[in-house]
PDB file of C-alpha atoms in Angstrom:
ATOM      1  CA  MET A  18     -10.074 -79.280  27.644  1.00 43.00           C
ATOM      2  CA  GLU A  19     -13.539 -80.670  28.016  1.00 49.00           C
ATOM      3  CA  ARG A  20     -15.449 -79.087  30.894  1.00 58.00           C
ATOM      4  CA  ILE A  21     -16.525 -81.342  33.728  1.00 67.00           C
ATOM      5  CA  ASN A  22     -20.141 -80.705  34.780  1.00 77.00           C
ATOM      6  CA  ASN A  23     -21.424 -81.482  38.235  1.00 82.00           C
ATOM      7  CA  ALA A  24     -24.905 -81.510  39.821  1.00 89.00           C
ATOM      8  CA  VAL A  25     -25.262 -80.058  43.316  1.00 91.00           C
ATOM      9  CA  VAL A  26     -28.298 -79.598  45.554  1.00 92.00           C
ATOM     10  CA  PHE A  27     -28.270 -76.363  47.561  1.00 93.00           C
ATOM     11  CA  ARG A  28     -30.832 -76.207  50.385  1.00 93.00           C
ATOM     12  CA  PHE A  29     -31.826 -72.929  52.014  1.00 92.00           C
ATOM     13  CA  GLN A  30     -31.771 -72.821  55.803  1.00 90.00           C
ATOM     14  CA  GLN A  31     -33.259 -69.394  56.596  1.00 86.00           C
ATOM     15  CA  ARG A  32     -35.421 -68.454  53.638  1.00 85.00           C
ATOM     16  CA  SER A  33     -37.695 -70.191  51.156  1.00 85.00           C
ATOM     17  CA  ALA A  34     -36.797 -71.341  47.647  1.00 86.00           C
ATOM     18  CA  SER A  35     -39.574 -69.339  46.033  1.00 84.00           C
ATOM     19  CA  GLU A  36     -39.800 -68.273  42.413  1.00 81.00           C
ATOM     20  CA  GLU A  37     -38.748 -64.765  43.418  1.00 84.00           C
ATOM     21  CA  ILE A  38     -35.346 -66.068  44.526  1.00 86.00           C
ATOM     22  CA  LEU A  39     -34.425 -66.742  40.895  1.00 86.00           C
ATOM     23  CA  ASP A  40     -34.851 -63.038  40.110  1.00 87.00           C
ATOM     24  CA  VAL A  41     -32.296 -62.133  42.783  1.00 88.00           C
ATOM     25  CA  ILE A  42     -29.440 -64.169  41.255  1.00 90.00           C
ATOM     26  CA  PRO A  43     -27.273 -62.066  38.879  1.00 90.00           C
ATOM     27  CA  GLN A  44     -27.312 -63.245  35.249  1.00 87.00           C
ATOM     28  CA  GLY A  45     -23.523 -63.427  35.155  1.00 87.00           C
ATOM     29  CA  LEU A  46     -23.574 -66.304  37.640  1.00 89.00           C
ATOM     30  CA  THR A  47     -26.149 -68.369  35.730  1.00 87.00           C
ATOM     31  CA  GLN A  48     -24.837 -68.258  32.139  1.00 87.00           C
ATOM     32  CA  ASN A  49     -23.309 -71.738  32.242  1.00 88.00           C
ATOM     33  CA  VAL A  50     -25.317 -73.161  35.159  1.00 90.00           C
ATOM     34  CA  ASP A  51     -28.751 -74.736  34.892  1.00 91.00           C
ATOM     35  CA  ILE A  52     -31.024 -74.110  37.884  1.00 92.00           C
ATOM     36  CA  ILE A  53     -34.057 -76.224  38.835  1.00 92.00           C
ATOM     37  CA  ARG A  54     -36.183 -75.193  41.803  1.00 92.00           C
ATOM     38  CA  VAL A  55     -37.273 -78.049  44.107  1.00 92.00           C
ATOM     39  CA  PRO A  56     -39.962 -76.742  46.543  1.00 90.00           C
ATOM     40  CA  GLU A  57     -40.178 -80.089  48.395  1.00 91.00           C
ATOM     41  CA  LEU A  58     -36.514 -79.793  49.424  1.00 90.00           C
ATOM     42  CA  ASN A  59     -36.663 -75.993  49.814  1.00 91.00           C
ATOM     43  CA  GLY A  60     -33.634 -75.853  47.561  1.00 92.00           C
ATOM     44  CA  LEU A  61     -32.131 -75.570  44.067  1.00 93.00           C
ATOM     45  CA  VAL A  62     -30.483 -78.170  41.849  1.00 93.00           C
ATOM     46  CA  LEU A  63     -27.402 -76.610  40.190  1.00 92.00           C
ATOM     47  CA  THR A  64     -25.829 -78.244  37.134  1.00 92.00           C
ATOM     48  CA  GLY A  65     -22.658 -76.862  35.556  1.00 90.00           C
ATOM     49  CA  PRO A  66     -18.862 -76.611  35.813  1.00 89.00           C
ATOM     50  CA  ASP A  67     -17.457 -77.018  39.330  1.00 86.00           C
ATOM     51  CA  THR A  68     -15.853 -73.580  39.443  1.00 87.00           C
ATOM     52  CA  GLU A  69     -19.011 -71.738  38.361  1.00 89.00           C
ATOM     53  CA  THR A  70     -21.362 -73.721  40.610  1.00 90.00           C
ATOM     54  CA  ALA A  71     -19.008 -73.058  43.534  1.00 90.00           C
ATOM     55  CA  VAL A  72     -19.209 -69.292  42.915  1.00 91.00           C
ATOM     56  CA  LEU A  73     -23.010 -69.486  42.680  1.00 92.00           C
ATOM     57  CA  ILE A  74     -23.211 -71.489  45.930  1.00 92.00           C
ATOM     58  CA  GLU A  75     -21.166 -68.846  47.764  1.00 93.00           C
ATOM     59  CA  PHE A  76     -23.574 -66.182  46.567  1.00 93.00           C
ATOM     60  CA  LEU A  77     -26.616 -68.224  47.684  1.00 93.00           C
ATOM     61  CA  LYS A  78     -25.039 -68.668  51.134  1.00 92.00           C
ATOM     62  CA  SER A  79     -24.601 -64.886  51.434  1.00 92.00           C
ATOM     63  CA  ILE A  80     -28.332 -64.229  50.901  1.00 90.00           C
ATOM     64  CA  ASP A  81     -29.457 -67.184  53.020  1.00 90.00           C
ATOM     65  CA  THR A  82     -29.780 -65.141  56.210  1.00 87.00           C
ATOM     66  CA  VAL A  83     -32.500 -64.710  58.830  1.00 85.00           C
ATOM     67  CA  ILE A  84     -35.352 -62.552  57.542  1.00 85.00           C
ATOM     68  CA  PRO A  85     -36.903 -60.423  60.296  1.00 87.00           C
ATOM     69  CA  LEU A  86     -40.564 -61.013  61.117  1.00 88.00           C
ATOM     70  CA  ILE A  87     -42.442 -57.830  61.975  1.00 91.00           C
ATOM     71  CA  SER A  88     -45.475 -57.919  64.258  1.00 91.00           C
ATOM     72  CA  ILE A  89     -47.767 -54.935  63.637  1.00 91.00           C
ATOM     73  CA  GLU A  90     -50.434 -53.903  66.135  1.00 89.00           C
ATOM     74  CA  VAL A  91     -53.024 -51.510  64.713  1.00 87.00           C
ATOM     75  CA  MET A  92     -55.565 -49.648  66.842  1.00 85.00           C
ATOM     76  CA  ILE A  93     -58.278 -47.794  64.923  1.00 81.00           C
ATOM     77  CA  VAL A  94     -60.246 -45.236  66.950  1.00 82.00           C
ATOM     78  CA  SER A  95     -63.142 -43.343  65.378  1.00 78.00           C
ATOM     79  CA  TYR A  96     -64.968 -40.496  67.143  1.00 75.00           C
ATOM     80  CA  ASN A  97     -68.249 -39.020  65.968  1.00 76.00           C
ATOM     81  CA  ARG A  98     -69.462 -35.921  67.827  1.00 78.00           C
ATOM     82  CA  SER A  99     -72.879 -34.487  66.992  1.00 76.00           C
ATOM     83  CA  THR A 100     -75.087 -31.718  68.358  1.00 78.00           C
ATOM     84  CA  ALA A 101     -78.617 -30.651  67.415  1.00 74.00           C
ATOM     85  CA  ARG A 102     -80.672 -27.641  68.487  1.00 73.00           C
ATOM     86  CA  ASN A 103     -84.278 -26.711  67.709  1.00 70.00           C
ATOM     87  CA  MET A 104     -85.742 -23.363  68.811  1.00 68.00           C
ATOM     88  CA  GLY A 105     -89.020 -21.784  67.775  1.00 66.00           C
ATOM     89  CA  LEU A 106     -92.435 -20.402  68.599  1.00 62.00           C
ATOM     90  CA  GLN A 107     -95.517 -21.706  66.827  1.00 60.00           C
ATOM     91  CA  ALA A 108     -99.074 -20.347  66.913  1.00 59.00           C
ATOM     92  CA  GLY A 109    -102.271 -21.382  65.172  1.00 56.00           C
ATOM     93  CA  TRP A 110    -105.768 -22.843  65.471  1.00 55.00           C
ATOM     94  CA  ASP A 111    -106.267 -26.425  66.550  1.00 56.00           C
ATOM     95  CA  GLY A 112    -109.391 -27.626  68.323  1.00 55.00           C
ATOM     96  CA  SER A 113    -107.758 -30.909  69.418  1.00 59.00           C
ATOM     97  CA  LYS A 114    -105.570 -29.152  72.013  1.00 55.00           C
ATOM     98  CA  THR A 115    -107.803 -29.186  75.125  1.00 54.00           C
ATOM     99  CA  ASN A 116    -105.328 -28.888  78.005  1.00 53.00           C
ATOM    100  CA  ASN A 117    -104.862 -25.324  79.193  1.00 50.00           C
ATOM    101  CA  PHE A 118    -101.153 -25.821  79.791  1.00 47.00           C
ATOM    102  CA  SER A 119     -98.820 -28.712  78.981  1.00 50.00           C
ATOM    103  CA  LEU A 120     -95.097 -29.189  79.445  1.00 48.00           C
ATOM    104  CA  ASN A 121     -93.218 -32.082  77.886  1.00 54.00           C
ATOM    105  CA  GLY A 122     -89.543 -32.734  78.482  1.00 51.00           C
ATOM    106  CA  ASN A 123     -87.285 -35.665  77.645  1.00 52.00           C
ATOM    107  CA  GLY A 124     -84.008 -34.511  79.179  1.00 52.00           C
ATOM    108  CA  ASN A 125     -82.871 -32.704  76.020  1.00 51.00           C
ATOM    109  CA  GLY A 126     -85.285 -29.774  76.161  1.00 54.00           C
ATOM    110  CA  ALA A 127     -88.867 -28.712  76.676  1.00 54.00           C
ATOM    111  CA  ASN A 128     -92.077 -28.352  74.709  1.00 57.00           C
ATOM    112  CA  VAL A 129     -94.573 -25.876  76.188  1.00 55.00           C
ATOM    113  CA  THR A 130     -98.122 -25.515  74.817  1.00 61.00           C
ATOM    114  CA  LEU A 131    -100.597 -22.792  75.876  1.00 56.00           C
ATOM    115  CA  THR A 132    -104.232 -23.134  74.777  1.00 59.00           C
ATOM    116  CA  ALA A 133    -106.829 -20.390  74.372  1.00 55.00           C
ATOM    117  CA  ASN A 134    -108.036 -20.489  78.015  1.00 61.00           C
ATOM    118  CA  SER A 135    -104.576 -20.095  79.498  1.00 59.00           C
ATOM    119  CA  ILE A 136    -103.707 -17.310  77.021  1.00 54.00           C
ATOM    120  CA  ASN A 137    -106.929 -15.405  77.808  1.00 56.00           C
ATOM    121  CA  ASN A 138    -106.220 -15.705  81.537  1.00 60.00           C
ATOM    122  CA  LEU A 139    -102.777 -14.285  80.895  1.00 54.00           C
ATOM    123  CA  LEU A 140    -104.223 -11.387  78.863  1.00 54.00           C
ATOM    124  CA  ALA A 141    -106.718 -10.667  81.633  1.00 59.00           C
ATOM    125  CA  THR A 142    -103.915 -10.085  84.092  1.00 58.00           C
ATOM    126  CA  PHE A 143    -102.507  -7.387  81.816  1.00 52.00           C
ATOM    127  CA  GLU A 144    -105.902  -5.726  81.512  1.00 53.00           C
ATOM    128  CA  GLY A 145    -106.104  -5.521  85.288  1.00 52.00           C
ATOM    129  CA  PHE A 146    -103.289  -2.964  85.303  1.00 50.00           C
ATOM    130  CA  GLY A 147    -105.386  -0.586  83.219  1.00 50.00           C
ATOM    131  CA  LEU A 148    -102.569   0.035  80.806  1.00 49.00           C
ATOM    132  CA  LEU A 149    -103.993  -1.462  77.648  1.00 51.00           C
ATOM    133  CA  ASN A 150    -106.729  -3.745  76.407  1.00 52.00           C
ATOM    134  CA  LEU A 151    -105.363  -6.701  74.451  1.00 48.00           C
ATOM    135  CA  GLY A 152    -108.701  -8.433  73.986  1.00 54.00           C
ATOM    136  CA  GLN A 153    -109.110 -12.203  73.861  1.00 56.00           C
ATOM    137  CA  VAL A 154    -108.207 -14.971  71.429  1.00 51.00           C
ATOM    138  CA  SER A 155    -110.563 -17.508  69.860  1.00 56.00           C
ATOM    139  CA  SER A 156    -111.251 -20.838  71.530  1.00 58.00           C
ATOM    140  CA  ASN A 157    -109.107 -22.844  69.088  1.00 59.00           C
ATOM    141  CA  PHE A 158    -106.035 -20.615  69.271  1.00 58.00           C
ATOM    142  CA  TYR A 159    -102.831 -22.062  70.754  1.00 55.00           C
ATOM    143  CA  VAL A 160     -99.158 -21.115  71.214  1.00 58.00           C
ATOM    144  CA  GLN A 161     -96.367 -23.721  71.307  1.00 63.00           C
ATOM    145  CA  LEU A 162     -92.767 -23.086  72.344  1.00 65.00           C
ATOM    146  CA  ASP A 163     -90.073 -25.596  71.332  1.00 66.00           C
ATOM    147  CA  ALA A 164     -86.639 -25.647  72.955  1.00 66.00           C
ATOM    148  CA  MET A 165     -84.691 -28.831  72.262  1.00 66.00           C
ATOM    149  CA  GLU A 166     -80.975 -29.551  72.330  1.00 66.00           C
ATOM    150  CA  SER A 167     -79.098 -32.836  72.091  1.00 65.00           C
ATOM    151  CA  ALA A 168     -75.462 -33.915  71.940  1.00 66.00           C
ATOM    152  CA  GLY A 169     -73.791 -37.256  71.527  1.00 65.00           C
ATOM    153  CA  VAL A 170     -70.414 -38.944  71.117  1.00 65.00           C
ATOM    154  CA  VAL A 171     -69.926 -42.286  69.375  1.00 61.00           C
ATOM    155  CA  LYS A 172     -66.616 -44.115  69.760  1.00 63.00           C
ATOM    156  CA  LYS A 173     -65.589 -47.140  67.713  1.00 63.00           C
ATOM    157  CA  GLU A 174     -62.467 -49.215  68.266  1.00 66.00           C
ATOM    158  CA  SER A 175     -60.811 -51.990  66.287  1.00 73.00           C
ATOM    159  CA  THR A 176     -57.519 -53.653  67.213  1.00 79.00           C
ATOM    160  CA  PRO A 177     -56.297 -56.030  64.489  1.00 82.00           C
ATOM    161  CA  LYS A 178     -52.829 -57.600  64.704  1.00 87.00           C
ATOM    162  CA  LEU A 179     -50.811 -58.286  61.558  1.00 89.00           C
ATOM    163  CA  SER A 180     -47.516 -60.062  60.893  1.00 89.00           C
ATOM    164  CA  THR A 181     -45.331 -60.027  57.807  1.00 91.00           C
ATOM    165  CA  LEU A 182     -41.770 -60.651  56.690  1.00 88.00           C
ATOM    166  CA  ASN A 183     -39.367 -57.813  56.114  1.00 89.00           C
ATOM    167  CA  GLY A 184     -40.084 -56.054  52.807  1.00 87.00           C
ATOM    168  CA  HIS A 185     -43.533 -57.604  52.329  1.00 89.00           C
ATOM    169  CA  GLU A 186     -46.871 -55.830  52.638  1.00 91.00           C
ATOM    170  CA  ALA A 187     -49.392 -56.480  55.409  1.00 90.00           C
ATOM    171  CA  SER A 188     -52.941 -55.283  54.866  1.00 89.00           C
ATOM    172  CA  MET A 189     -56.369 -55.339  56.468  1.00 86.00           C
ATOM    173  CA  SER A 190     -59.736 -54.158  55.193  1.00 85.00           C
ATOM    174  CA  ILE A 191     -63.304 -53.742  56.426  1.00 83.00           C
ATOM    175  CA  LYS A 192     -65.828 -53.811  53.601  1.00 84.00           C
ATOM    176  CA  SER A 193     -69.560 -53.122  53.361  1.00 83.00           C
ATOM    177  CA  THR A 194     -71.794 -53.708  50.348  1.00 83.00           C
ATOM    178  CA  GLU A 195     -75.016 -52.079  49.195  1.00 81.00           C
ATOM    179  CA  TRP A 196     -77.276 -53.212  46.366  1.00 80.00           C
ATOM    180  CA  TYR A 197     -79.395 -51.286  43.895  1.00 78.00           C
ATOM    181  CA  VAL A 198     -81.907 -52.350  41.255  1.00 79.00           C
ATOM    182  CA  ILE A 199     -81.483 -52.082  37.475  1.00 78.00           C
ATOM    183  CA  GLU A 200     -84.655 -52.637  35.453  1.00 76.00           C
ATOM    184  CA  GLN A 201     -84.632 -53.109  31.693  1.00 77.00           C
ATOM    185  CA  GLN A 202     -87.651 -53.067  29.398  1.00 77.00           C
ATOM    186  CA  ASN A 203     -87.560 -55.443  26.394  1.00 77.00           C
ATOM    187  CA  ILE A 204     -90.058 -55.586  23.506  1.00 77.00           C
ATOM    188  CA  ASN A 205     -90.186 -58.733  21.389  1.00 75.00           C
ATOM    189  CA  PRO A 206     -91.296 -57.773  17.834  1.00 74.00           C
ATOM    190  CA  GLY A 207     -94.065 -59.656  16.093  1.00 70.00           C
ATOM    191  CA  VAL A 208     -97.707 -59.492  15.198  1.00 70.00           C
ATOM    192  CA  ASN A 209     -98.494 -59.062  18.887  1.00 75.00           C
ATOM    193  CA  PRO A 210     -95.436 -57.433  20.494  1.00 75.00           C
ATOM    194  CA  ILE A 211     -94.704 -58.752  23.956  1.00 77.00           C
ATOM    195  CA  GLN A 212     -93.133 -56.485  26.508  1.00 78.00           C
ATOM    196  CA  THR A 213     -90.968 -58.010  29.204  1.00 78.00           C
ATOM    197  CA  LYS A 214     -89.131 -56.497  32.133  1.00 78.00           C
ATOM    198  CA  THR A 215     -85.801 -57.763  33.461  1.00 78.00           C
ATOM    199  CA  THR A 216     -84.621 -56.909  36.976  1.00 80.00           C
ATOM    200  CA  ASN A 217     -80.982 -57.177  37.983  1.00 81.00           C
ATOM    201  CA  TYR A 218     -79.201 -56.292  41.197  1.00 81.00           C
ATOM    202  CA  GLN A 219     -75.815 -54.578  41.172  1.00 81.00           C
ATOM    203  CA  SER A 220     -73.513 -54.054  44.151  1.00 81.00           C
ATOM    204  CA  VAL A 221     -71.364 -51.143  45.277  1.00 81.00           C
ATOM    205  CA  ASP A 222     -68.610 -51.617  47.868  1.00 84.00           C
ATOM    206  CA  ALA A 223     -67.335 -49.195  50.486  1.00 85.00           C
ATOM    207  CA  GLU A 224     -64.096 -50.145  52.190  1.00 85.00           C
ATOM    208  CA  PHE A 225     -61.763 -49.075  54.942  1.00 84.00           C
ATOM    209  CA  SER A 226     -58.266 -50.476  54.348  1.00 87.00           C
ATOM    210  CA  VAL A 227     -54.785 -50.115  55.819  1.00 88.00           C
ATOM    211  CA  THR A 228     -51.677 -51.335  53.987  1.00 91.00           C
ATOM    212  CA  ILE A 229     -48.255 -51.322  55.675  1.00 92.00           C
ATOM    213  CA  GLU A 230     -44.908 -52.271  54.112  1.00 92.00           C
ATOM    214  CA  PRO A 231     -42.056 -52.487  56.698  1.00 92.00           C
ATOM    215  CA  LEU A 232     -38.319 -52.346  55.977  1.00 91.00           C
ATOM    216  CA  VAL A 233     -35.886 -53.093  58.812  1.00 90.00           C
ATOM    217  CA  SER A 234     -32.599 -51.197  58.691  1.00 83.00           C
ATOM    218  CA  GLY A 235     -29.594 -50.898  61.022  1.00 76.00           C
ATOM    219  CA  GLN A 236     -29.956 -50.369  64.789  1.00 78.00           C
ATOM    220  CA  GLU A 237     -33.470 -51.880  64.596  1.00 80.00           C
ATOM    221  CA  TYR A 238     -35.042 -48.876  62.908  1.00 89.00           C
ATOM    222  CA  ILE A 239     -38.084 -49.662  60.779  1.00 91.00           C
ATOM    223  CA  THR A 240     -39.205 -47.684  57.758  1.00 91.00           C
ATOM    224  CA  LEU A 241     -42.966 -47.957  57.246  1.00 91.00           C
ATOM    225  CA  LYS A 242     -44.822 -47.156  54.042  1.00 92.00           C
ATOM    226  CA  ILE A 243     -48.449 -46.696  55.110  1.00 90.00           C
ATOM    227  CA  THR A 244     -51.502 -46.309  52.893  1.00 89.00           C
ATOM    228  CA  VAL A 245     -54.927 -45.639  54.432  1.00 86.00           C
ATOM    229  CA  GLN A 246     -58.141 -45.486  52.411  1.00 85.00           C
ATOM    230  CA  ASP A 247     -61.587 -44.817  53.832  1.00 82.00           C
ATOM    231  CA  SER A 248     -64.749 -44.791  51.722  1.00 83.00           C
ATOM    232  CA  ASP A 249     -68.391 -44.640  52.766  1.00 79.00           C
ATOM    233  CA  PHE A 250     -71.773 -44.344  51.122  1.00 79.00           C
ATOM    234  CA  GLY A 251     -73.569 -41.066  50.496  1.00 73.00           C
ATOM    235  CA  THR A 252     -77.164 -40.367  49.516  1.00 71.00           C
ATOM    236  CA  GLN A 253     -79.046 -41.765  46.525  1.00 70.00           C
ATOM    237  CA  ILE A 254     -80.591 -39.414  43.981  1.00 71.00           C
ATOM    238  CA  ASN A 255     -83.465 -41.908  43.701  1.00 71.00           C
ATOM    239  CA  PRO A 256     -84.148 -45.447  44.979  1.00 67.00           C
ATOM    240  CA  SER A 257     -83.109 -47.138  41.706  1.00 69.00           C
ATOM    241  CA  ALA A 258     -79.837 -45.198  41.342  1.00 74.00           C
ATOM    242  CA  PRO A 259     -76.538 -46.462  42.777  1.00 76.00           C
ATOM    243  CA  PRO A 260     -75.508 -44.750  46.034  1.00 77.00           C
ATOM    244  CA  SER A 261     -72.806 -42.117  45.875  1.00 78.00           C
ATOM    245  CA  LYS A 262     -69.475 -42.926  47.483  1.00 79.00           C
ATOM    246  CA  ASN A 263     -67.029 -40.644  49.299  1.00 78.00           C
ATOM    247  CA  THR A 264     -63.379 -41.709  49.441  1.00 81.00           C
ATOM    248  CA  LYS A 265     -60.541 -40.350  51.588  1.00 79.00           C
ATOM    249  CA  LYS A 266     -56.975 -41.586  51.117  1.00 81.00           C
ATOM    250  CA  PHE A 267     -53.521 -40.667  52.354  1.00 81.00           C
ATOM    251  CA  GLU A 268     -50.054 -42.167  52.125  1.00 85.00           C
ATOM    252  CA  SER A 269     -47.178 -41.687  54.539  1.00 86.00           C
ATOM    253  CA  MET A 270     -43.616 -42.942  54.930  1.00 89.00           C
ATOM    254  CA  ILE A 271     -42.086 -42.750  58.394  1.00 89.00           C
ATOM    255  CA  ARG A 272     -39.200 -44.205  60.365  1.00 90.00           C
ATOM    256  CA  VAL A 273     -39.642 -45.575  63.880  1.00 90.00           C
ATOM    257  CA  LYS A 274     -37.581 -47.540  66.354  1.00 90.00           C
ATOM    258  CA  ASN A 275     -38.418 -51.107  67.279  1.00 90.00           C
ATOM    259  CA  GLY A 276     -41.281 -51.192  69.792  1.00 88.00           C
ATOM    260  CA  GLU A 277     -42.355 -47.556  69.380  1.00 89.00           C
ATOM    261  CA  MET A 278     -45.951 -46.495  68.759  1.00 89.00           C
ATOM    262  CA  ILE A 279     -46.996 -43.811  66.278  1.00 87.00           C
ATOM    263  CA  LEU A 280     -50.254 -41.928  65.753  1.00 85.00           C
ATOM    264  CA  LEU A 281     -51.714 -41.146  62.349  1.00 81.00           C
ATOM    265  CA  GLY A 282     -54.603 -38.703  62.041  1.00 73.00           C
ATOM    266  CA  GLY A 283     -56.006 -36.159  59.673  1.00 63.00           C
ATOM    267  CA  LEU A 284     -59.036 -38.028  58.348  1.00 67.00           C
ATOM    268  CA  THR A 285     -61.577 -35.546  59.741  1.00 72.00           C
ATOM    269  CA  GLU A 286     -64.992 -34.735  58.291  1.00 70.00           C
ATOM    270  CA  SER A 287     -67.225 -31.912  59.541  1.00 73.00           C
ATOM    271  CA  SER A 288     -70.741 -30.966  58.485  1.00 72.00           C
ATOM    272  CA  VAL A 289     -73.165 -28.211  59.505  1.00 76.00           C
ATOM    273  CA  SER A 290     -76.867 -28.192  58.650  1.00 74.00           C
ATOM    274  CA  LYS A 291     -79.196 -25.259  59.363  1.00 76.00           C
ATOM    275  CA  SER A 292     -82.827 -24.706  58.427  1.00 73.00           C
ATOM    276  CA  ASP A 293     -85.367 -21.951  59.182  1.00 72.00           C
ATOM    277  CA  SER A 294     -89.136 -21.896  58.771  1.00 70.00           C
ATOM    278  CA  GLY A 295     -91.785 -19.327  59.654  1.00 68.00           C
ATOM    279  CA  VAL A 296     -94.424 -16.879  58.517  1.00 63.00           C
ATOM    280  CA  PRO A 297     -93.455 -15.313  55.164  1.00 68.00           C
ATOM    281  CA  GLY A 298     -92.245 -11.760  55.648  1.00 66.00           C
ATOM    282  CA  LEU A 299     -92.575 -11.669  59.440  1.00 59.00           C
ATOM    283  CA  SER A 300     -89.905 -14.354  59.902  1.00 62.00           C
ATOM    284  CA  ARG A 301     -87.299 -11.969  58.415  1.00 69.00           C
ATOM    285  CA  ILE A 302     -88.022  -8.890  60.542  1.00 66.00           C
ATOM    286  CA  PRO A 303     -85.583  -8.446  63.463  1.00 68.00           C
ATOM    287  CA  ILE A 304     -87.057  -9.205  66.903  1.00 62.00           C
ATOM    288  CA  LEU A 305     -90.431 -10.176  65.411  1.00 59.00           C
ATOM    289  CA  LYS A 306     -88.848 -13.198  63.769  1.00 64.00           C
ATOM    290  CA  TRP A 307     -88.363 -14.704  67.241  1.00 61.00           C
ATOM    291  CA  PHE A 308     -92.167 -15.016  67.547  1.00 60.00           C
ATOM    292  CA  PHE A 309     -92.982 -16.096  63.992  1.00 63.00           C
ATOM    293  CA  SER A 310     -90.233 -18.545  63.045  1.00 69.00           C
ATOM    294  CA  ASN A 311     -88.622 -21.833  63.952  1.00 72.00           C
ATOM    295  CA  SER A 312     -84.934 -22.640  63.485  1.00 73.00           C
ATOM    296  CA  SER A 313     -82.937 -25.848  63.780  1.00 76.00           C
ATOM    297  CA  LYS A 314     -79.202 -26.425  63.544  1.00 77.00           C
ATOM    298  CA  SER A 315     -77.158 -29.620  63.664  1.00 79.00           C
ATOM    299  CA  THR A 316     -73.411 -30.155  63.538  1.00 81.00           C
ATOM    300  CA  SER A 317     -71.341 -33.321  63.316  1.00 77.00           C
ATOM    301  CA  LYS A 318     -67.635 -34.024  63.291  1.00 79.00           C
ATOM    302  CA  GLU A 319     -66.044 -37.391  62.625  1.00 78.00           C
ATOM    303  CA  GLU A 320     -62.380 -37.963  63.378  1.00 79.00           C
ATOM    304  CA  LEU A 321     -60.310 -41.060  62.617  1.00 79.00           C
ATOM    305  CA  ASN A 322     -57.081 -41.847  64.503  1.00 82.00           C
ATOM    306  CA  ILE A 323     -54.812 -44.818  63.819  1.00 84.00           C
ATOM    307  CA  PHE A 324     -52.207 -46.062  66.317  1.00 87.00           C
ATOM    308  CA  ILE A 325     -49.470 -48.381  64.955  1.00 89.00           C
ATOM    309  CA  LYS A 326     -46.889 -50.291  66.978  1.00 90.00           C
ATOM    310  CA  THR A 327     -44.235 -52.453  65.296  1.00 90.00           C
ATOM    311  CA  THR A 328     -42.081 -55.136  66.893  1.00 91.00           C
ATOM    312  CA  VAL A 329     -39.220 -56.975  65.146  1.00 90.00           C
ATOM    313  CA  ILE A 330     -39.012 -60.719  65.808  1.00 85.00           C
ATOM    314  CA  TYR A 331     -35.985 -62.728  64.641  1.00 76.00           C
TER     315      TYR A 331
END
């Protein structure tokens, strides 16, 4: 018997007739049926035998269901704690220091300077006890005591809101760009060679990005696949070289209930810097080094916390 073909238009009610929908249909249902996607109608034109198009329509109805919309609230909190301390005693000859005694303070510490007159007056008080004779210092001699300490906390917040359909990725990124110079020397051959210089600018990007892929399961539980990448610029070995870049990345897969908030952490960076300066030899002798050296120490700690709250909307 000759097969009777029929053309039917199937229109989706809950989802879109995208190109990806054709990949979902099993090949066994499309062997004898021609399918044409019509985006304007949000549907498919099916041409084929009545029995086979009817089976295909039943399958399309089964996948034409409400797709959950997930609202994702992201709160990014970055803390940067830093401390710095500078301690030391300096002595030398400087005729520009005329004040006998000076004290400078800015709330973080003090800077005390004693000139020759004030030091000689202090030595004279010791001589008055008759214990020892320390003599006097020259007119340009001075002693300076540094005692400085500072601490600070920097807090940055960002609260983007994302929305995506179930099973699709949602992402956000914050990008910064730096430029560096590339110079190239060119020599044109000839009787009188001509040298030319070409200058180009190249860019390097540093980016903070968060990518979240939600999957809604039974009882309104949501499985989240989270990828966080944080990169920033380092130091340049010279002004014409590209800046170095440090990158931190982690991936996590968790399961939360609808409306719950989670906290992701672990992106912590700590650094300690210490330097000493002083009179060679004397700055290494115990006790004496307190009078002939200067030391400074700084510490910093940066911590990144990410709060994520997901809400399912039908």
